[in-house]
C-alpha positions as a printed Julia matrix, in Angstrom:
149×3 Matrix{Float64}:
 -35.14  -114.25   -69.92
 -33.8   -112.32   -73.0
 -30.34  -111.01   -72.57
 -28.35  -108.13   -74.02
 -26.04  -110.55   -75.72
 -28.75  -112.28   -77.67
 -29.94  -108.83   -78.96
 -26.47  -107.91   -79.75
 -25.67  -110.81   -81.71
 -28.99  -110.85   -83.61
 -28.53  -107.15   -84.13
 -25.04  -107.78   -85.91
 -26.38  -110.86   -87.86
 -29.42  -109.4    -89.09
 -29.39  -105.51   -88.77
 -33.06  -105.76   -87.62
 -34.29  -103.12   -84.76
 -33.7   -104.09   -81.22
 -37.62  -104.1    -80.87
 -38.04  -106.55   -83.66
 -35.42  -108.62   -82.35
 -37.02  -108.7    -78.87
 -40.49  -109.72   -80.48
 -38.67  -112.41   -82.46
 -36.99  -113.91   -79.35
 -40.21  -113.75   -77.42
 -42.12  -115.58   -80.29
 -39.28  -118.18   -80.67
 -39.22  -118.89   -76.72
 -35.74  -117.29   -76.81
 -34.08  -119.53   -79.31
 -31.66  -117.51   -81.13
 -31.65  -119.38   -84.48
 -35.33  -119.56   -84.36
 -35.73  -115.88   -83.99
 -33.11  -115.08   -86.57
 -35.56  -117.21   -89.06
 -38.42  -115.35   -87.89
 -36.51  -112.09   -88.71
 -35.63  -113.19   -92.04
 -39.13  -114.33   -92.95
 -40.51  -110.95   -91.55
 -37.82  -109.28   -93.85
 -39.33  -111.24   -97.03
 -42.89  -110.07   -96.05
 -41.6   -106.48   -95.59
 -39.94  -106.67   -99.13
 -43.2   -108.07  -100.67
 -45.1   -105.36   -99.19
 -43.04  -102.79  -101.04
 -43.05  -104.48  -104.21
 -45.61  -102.25  -105.81
 -43.5    -99.01  -105.33
 -41.47   -97.05  -107.78
 -37.84   -97.08  -107.93
 -36.93   -93.8   -109.3
 -33.57   -93.21  -107.8
 -30.52   -95.42  -107.23
 -26.87   -95.41  -108.57
 -24.58   -96.75  -111.22
 -21.78   -98.9   -109.35
 -18.88  -100.61  -111.02
 -16.12  -103.12  -110.33
 -12.72  -103.51  -112.33
 -11.09  -106.98  -111.48
  -7.55  -106.31  -110.27
  -5.95  -107.82  -113.56
  -7.88  -105.03  -115.46
  -9.34  -107.9   -117.91
 -12.79  -107.67  -116.85
 -15.26  -105.27  -115.21
 -18.95  -104.64  -114.56
 -21.42  -101.74  -114.44
 -24.54  -102.03  -112.41
 -27.6   -100.03  -112.41
 -29.35  -100.7   -108.83
 -32.57   -98.75  -108.1
 -34.31   -97.52  -104.88
 -37.18   -95.16  -104.09
 -34.86   -92.17  -102.8
 -31.78   -90.34  -103.1
 -31.39   -90.57   -99.38
 -31.19   -94.35   -99.63
 -29.07   -94.25  -102.69
 -26.4    -92.48  -100.37
 -26.8    -95.1    -97.6
 -23.61   -97.08   -96.9
 -25.71  -100.19   -96.78
 -27.2    -99.67  -100.11
 -23.72   -98.9   -101.72
 -22.34  -102.02   -99.72
 -25.11  -104.25  -101.73
 -24.37  -102.67  -104.97
 -20.59  -103.66  -104.53
 -21.57  -107.17  -103.47
 -23.84  -107.59  -106.51
 -21.1   -106.46  -108.7
 -18.66  -108.82  -107.42
 -21.08  -111.54  -107.81
 -21.53  -110.48  -111.55
 -18.0   -110.46  -111.98
 -17.28  -113.95  -110.55
 -20.3   -115.96  -111.86
 -21.19  -114.01  -115.18
 -25.04  -114.2   -115.17
 -26.81  -113.7   -118.61
 -29.95  -111.97  -117.07
 -31.0   -110.18  -113.89
 -33.5   -113.03  -113.2
 -30.53  -115.53  -113.46
 -28.54  -113.16  -111.04
 -31.15  -113.33  -108.57
 -31.43  -116.87  -108.64
 -27.68  -117.43  -108.07
 -26.18  -118.5   -104.68
 -24.22  -115.62  -103.21
 -20.57  -116.34  -103.53
 -19.81  -115.22  -100.19
 -22.44  -117.22   -98.36
 -24.18  -119.98  -100.62
 -26.96  -120.48   -98.03
 -28.38  -117.17   -99.49
 -29.41  -116.22  -102.97
 -28.87  -112.84  -104.78
 -32.72  -112.25  -104.19
 -32.51  -112.93  -100.5
 -29.44  -110.56  -100.14
 -31.83  -107.78  -101.82
 -34.67  -108.75   -99.67
 -32.68  -108.32   -96.5
 -31.41  -105.24   -97.64
 -34.92  -103.83   -98.28
 -36.17  -104.98   -94.91
 -33.03  -103.19   -93.4
 -33.18  -100.14   -95.23
 -36.89   -99.71   -95.65
 -37.4    -99.2    -99.36
 -37.91  -101.12  -102.4
 -34.53  -102.12  -103.94
 -34.3   -103.6   -107.44
 -31.47  -104.54  -109.67
 -32.43  -102.79  -113.07
 -29.81  -103.98  -115.52
 -26.04  -104.69  -115.54
 -23.15  -105.13  -118.16
 -19.99  -107.37  -117.59
 -17.09  -106.68  -119.7
 -14.21  -108.93  -120.55
 -11.17  -108.94  -122.63
């Protein structure tokens, strides 16, 4: 029997809707770990379905290291201004800025392939795909610049 605790746990870990969580738990035989993997795979499918959409909105985010010797400017795109103002989208932008500051990738492609500094089991690409699935719009990193003195 699926419990509220299982749904709460998966909701906190994945951000998926309770309906999708319930479906994943049913399909996984109520195995929370398998349900989490199912939700992730569905997120990747959802991100793929949105790949042909245009990203005409977004934001410019920045990060300056506390020593003021390095910083990052990031151009991250989404489909609507509504999502550009969304706290989850802004948090993703901040996490990507921190990643760029820490590992200094040369290109967007190199950035997307990097393991995330906060959880090396995920890449930046998978982080963007998870945000796309959660938010419901195509998200893409357009460009970035890292400065260092």
